[in-house]
PDB file of C-alpha atoms in Angstrom:
ATOM      1  CA  GLN A   1    -130.491 -84.361-116.445  1.00 83.00           C
ATOM      2  CA  VAL A   2    -127.625 -83.807-118.572  1.00 91.00           C
ATOM      3  CA  GLN A   3    -125.090 -86.284-118.496  1.00 95.00           C
ATOM      4  CA  LEU A   4    -121.620 -85.453-119.474  1.00 97.00           C
ATOM      5  CA  VAL A   5    -118.325 -88.079-120.845  1.00 97.00           C
ATOM      6  CA  GLU A   6    -115.381 -87.327-121.964  1.00 97.00           C
ATOM      7  CA  SER A   7    -113.070 -88.008-124.435  1.00 97.00           C
ATOM      8  CA  GLY A   8    -110.345 -87.236-126.568  1.00 98.00           C
ATOM      9  CA  GLY A   9    -107.412 -86.888-123.491  1.00 97.00           C
ATOM     10  CA  GLY A  10    -104.167 -87.709-124.592  1.00 97.00           C
ATOM     11  CA  LEU A  11     -99.797 -87.335-124.250  1.00 98.00           C
ATOM     12  CA  VAL A  12     -98.976 -84.944-126.837  1.00 98.00           C
ATOM     13  CA  GLN A  13     -95.923 -83.346-127.636  1.00 98.00           C
ATOM     14  CA  ALA A  14     -95.739 -79.332-127.350  1.00 98.00           C
ATOM     15  CA  GLY A  15     -96.868 -77.549-130.732  1.00 98.00           C
ATOM     16  CA  GLY A  16     -99.194 -80.711-131.002  1.00 98.00           C
ATOM     17  CA  SER A  17    -102.814 -81.387-131.568  1.00 98.00           C
ATOM     18  CA  LEU A  18    -105.660 -82.568-129.889  1.00 98.00           C
ATOM     19  CA  ARG A  19    -109.882 -83.318-130.496  1.00 98.00           C
ATOM     20  CA  LEU A  20    -111.689 -83.438-126.898  1.00 98.00           C
ATOM     21  CA  SER A  21    -114.992 -84.577-127.463  1.00 98.00           C
ATOM     22  CA  CYS A  22    -117.642 -84.166-124.721  1.00 98.00           C
ATOM     23  CA  ALA A  23    -120.427 -86.236-125.522  1.00 98.00           C
ATOM     24  CA  ALA A  24    -124.367 -85.522-124.315  1.00 97.00           C
ATOM     25  CA  SER A  25    -127.142 -87.311-122.761  1.00 94.00           C
ATOM     26  CA  GLY A  26    -130.636 -86.652-123.166  1.00 78.00           C
ATOM     27  CA  ARG A  27    -133.483 -84.844-125.682  1.00 74.00           C
ATOM     28  CA  THR A  28    -133.078 -81.337-124.389  1.00 91.00           C
ATOM     29  CA  PHE A  29    -129.274 -80.964-125.788  1.00 94.00           C
ATOM     30  CA  SER A  30    -129.560 -77.555-127.776  1.00 94.00           C
ATOM     31  CA  SER A  31    -131.026 -75.921-125.385  1.00 94.00           C
ATOM     32  CA  TYR A  32    -127.432 -75.967-123.624  1.00 96.00           C
ATOM     33  CA  ALA A  33    -124.694 -74.048-123.659  1.00 97.00           C
ATOM     34  CA  MET A  34    -121.896 -75.493-122.977  1.00 97.00           C
ATOM     35  CA  GLY A  35    -118.245 -74.975-122.013  1.00 98.00           C
ATOM     36  CA  TRP A  36    -114.640 -76.167-121.228  1.00 98.00           C
ATOM     37  CA  PHE A  37    -112.385 -75.961-118.074  1.00 98.00           C
ATOM     38  CA  ARG A  38    -109.408 -77.342-117.283  1.00 98.00           C
ATOM     39  CA  GLN A  39    -107.383 -77.798-113.910  1.00 98.00           C
ATOM     40  CA  ALA A  40    -104.067 -78.514-113.175  1.00 97.00           C
ATOM     41  CA  PRO A  41    -102.782 -80.001-109.952  1.00 93.00           C
ATOM     42  CA  GLY A  42    -101.814 -77.036-107.595  1.00 95.00           C
ATOM     43  CA  LYS A  43    -104.789 -75.158-108.890  1.00 96.00           C
ATOM     44  CA  GLU A  44    -107.911 -73.411-109.922  1.00 96.00           C
ATOM     45  CA  ARG A  45    -110.561 -74.523-112.006  1.00 96.00           C
ATOM     46  CA  GLU A  46    -109.865 -72.491-114.756  1.00 97.00           C
ATOM     47  CA  PHE A  47    -112.761 -71.165-118.341  1.00 98.00           C
ATOM     48  CA  VAL A  48    -111.962 -71.946-121.953  1.00 98.00           C
ATOM     49  CA  ALA A  49    -113.908 -72.340-123.835  1.00 98.00           C
ATOM     50  CA  ALA A  50    -117.689 -71.508-124.581  1.00 98.00           C
ATOM     51  CA  ILE A  51    -120.517 -72.495-126.832  1.00 98.00           C
ATOM     52  CA  SER A  52    -124.204 -71.568-126.895  1.00 97.00           C
ATOM     53  CA  GLY A  53    -127.066 -74.374-127.148  1.00 96.00           C
ATOM     54  CA  SER A  54    -127.203 -73.286-131.595  1.00 95.00           C
ATOM     55  CA  GLY A  55    -122.907 -72.623-131.615  1.00 95.00           C
ATOM     56  CA  GLY A  56    -123.532 -68.979-132.614  1.00 96.00           C
ATOM     57  CA  SER A  57    -121.929 -67.693-129.806  1.00 97.00           C
ATOM     58  CA  THR A  58    -118.627 -68.751-128.874  1.00 97.00           C
ATOM     59  CA  TYR A  59    -116.531 -67.279-125.917  1.00 97.00           C
ATOM     60  CA  TYR A  60    -112.843 -68.278-125.209  1.00 98.00           C
ATOM     61  CA  ALA A  61    -109.658 -67.146-122.575  1.00 98.00           C
ATOM     62  CA  ASP A  62    -106.856 -64.455-124.285  1.00 98.00           C
ATOM     63  CA  SER A  63    -104.721 -67.908-123.167  1.00 97.00           C
ATOM     64  CA  VAL A  64    -106.312 -69.769-125.720  1.00 98.00           C
ATOM     65  CA  LYS A  65    -107.974 -67.687-127.682  1.00 98.00           C
ATOM     66  CA  GLY A  66    -106.294 -68.144-131.511  1.00 98.00           C
ATOM     67  CA  ARG A  67    -105.069 -72.195-130.643  1.00 98.00           C
ATOM     68  CA  PHE A  68    -107.945 -73.435-129.481  1.00 98.00           C
ATOM     69  CA  THR A  69    -111.789 -73.681-131.033  1.00 98.00           C
ATOM     70  CA  VAL A  70    -114.834 -74.464-129.331  1.00 98.00           C
ATOM     71  CA  SER A  71    -117.509 -76.554-131.320  1.00 98.00           C
ATOM     72  CA  ARG A  72    -120.963 -78.478-131.227  1.00 98.00           C
ATOM     73  CA  ASP A  73    -123.423 -81.309-133.359  1.00 97.00           C
ATOM     74  CA  ASN A  74    -126.631 -80.935-131.804  1.00 96.00           C
ATOM     75  CA  ALA A  75    -127.806 -84.147-134.191  1.00 95.00           C
ATOM     76  CA  LYS A  76    -125.027 -85.128-131.809  1.00 96.00           C
ATOM     77  CA  ASN A  77    -125.675 -84.341-128.352  1.00 97.00           C
ATOM     78  CA  THR A  78    -121.225 -83.819-128.769  1.00 98.00           C
ATOM     79  CA  VAL A  79    -119.433 -80.722-127.955  1.00 98.00           C
ATOM     80  CA  TYR A  80    -115.949 -79.847-129.616  1.00 98.00           C
ATOM     81  CA  LEU A  81    -113.098 -78.360-128.517  1.00 98.00           C
ATOM     82  CA  GLN A  82    -110.096 -78.442-130.962  1.00 98.00           C
ATOM     83  CA  MET A  83    -106.168 -77.207-129.445  1.00 98.00           C
ATOM     84  CA  ASN A  84    -103.769 -76.469-131.531  1.00 98.00           C
ATOM     85  CA  SER A  85    -100.278 -74.541-130.886  1.00 98.00           C
ATOM     86  CA  LEU A  86    -100.735 -77.062-127.730  1.00 98.00           C
ATOM     87  CA  LYS A  87     -98.040 -76.058-124.769  1.00 98.00           C
ATOM     88  CA  PRO A  88     -96.615 -78.147-122.020  1.00 97.00           C
ATOM     89  CA  GLU A  89     -99.031 -74.765-119.597  1.00 97.00           C
ATOM     90  CA  ASP A  90    -102.291 -76.169-121.218  1.00 98.00           C
ATOM     91  CA  THR A  91    -101.562 -79.689-119.418  1.00 98.00           C
ATOM     92  CA  ALA A  92    -104.622 -80.478-117.065  1.00 98.00           C
ATOM     93  CA  ILE A  93    -107.239 -81.965-116.870  1.00 98.00           C
ATOM     94  CA  TYR A  94    -110.134 -81.111-119.123  1.00 98.00           C
ATOM     95  CA  TYR A  95    -113.732 -80.918-118.195  1.00 98.00           C
ATOM     96  CA  CYS A  96    -116.898 -79.895-119.901  1.00 98.00           C
ATOM     97  CA  ALA A  97    -119.629 -78.341-118.673  1.00 98.00           C
ATOM     98  CA  ALA A  98    -123.239 -77.720-119.393  1.00 96.00           C
ATOM     99  CA  ASP A  99    -125.925 -74.662-118.352  1.00 94.00           C
ATOM    100  CA  PRO A 100    -128.613 -73.228-119.641  1.00 92.00           C
ATOM    101  CA  ARG A 101    -127.308 -69.698-119.313  1.00 92.00           C
ATOM    102  CA  ILE A 102    -124.386 -69.578-121.721  1.00 92.00           C
ATOM    103  CA  THR A 103    -121.377 -68.144-118.955  1.00 93.00           C
ATOM    104  CA  ILE A 104    -117.957 -68.566-118.207  1.00 93.00           C
ATOM    105  CA  THR A 105    -118.486 -68.711-114.240  1.00 93.00           C
ATOM    106  CA  PRO A 106    -117.664 -71.959-113.195  1.00 93.00           C
ATOM    107  CA  VAL A 107    -119.560 -72.077-110.592  1.00 92.00           C
ATOM    108  CA  ALA A 108    -122.565 -71.841-112.671  1.00 91.00           C
ATOM    109  CA  TYR A 109    -122.681 -74.999-114.504  1.00 94.00           C
ATOM    110  CA  ASP A 110    -125.391 -77.640-113.447  1.00 91.00           C
ATOM    111  CA  TYR A 111    -123.902 -81.002-114.794  1.00 95.00           C
ATOM    112  CA  TRP A 112    -120.196 -81.758-115.309  1.00 97.00           C
ATOM    113  CA  GLY A 113    -118.290 -84.485-117.287  1.00 97.00           C
ATOM    114  CA  GLN A 114    -115.703 -85.916-115.524  1.00 97.00           C
ATOM    115  CA  GLY A 115    -112.817 -85.016-116.758  1.00 97.00           C
ATOM    116  CA  THR A 116    -110.135 -86.540-119.818  1.00 98.00           C
ATOM    117  CA  GLN A 117    -106.219 -86.340-118.798  1.00 98.00           C
ATOM    118  CA  VAL A 118    -104.261 -83.036-121.416  1.00 98.00           C
ATOM    119  CA  THR A 119    -100.090 -83.853-121.294  1.00 98.00           C
ATOM    120  CA  VAL A 120     -98.408 -81.835-123.654  1.00 98.00           C
ATOM    121  CA  SER A 121     -94.518 -82.485-123.232  1.00 97.00           C
ATOM    122  CA  SER A 122     -92.105 -80.070-123.664  1.00 94.00           C
TER     123      SER A 122
END
């Protein structure tokens, strides 16, 4: 069982930056790949970024590549999403998720956080 708690969301102007954190419970954090997803009003949940358990592999959606960076600190049981050059279209609720296998498919993830709101004003 893994419990996830996101933090770091907020309101930012276009071009600004935010760093999201996702703190995980449990002693086996490093055995889980972690994913970040987002859901805007009226839209389906979409993949943003993912990182393997060791941190050695990362994947990004084309829409955030070059602007967002996913990282993790296994000693702190925490995964991060650094978001730079934010755009109004990045506005969404951002969720972190955990699964033993790294994947970009939301339905594959077993554990989810409650989400944190990111709002980018133009």
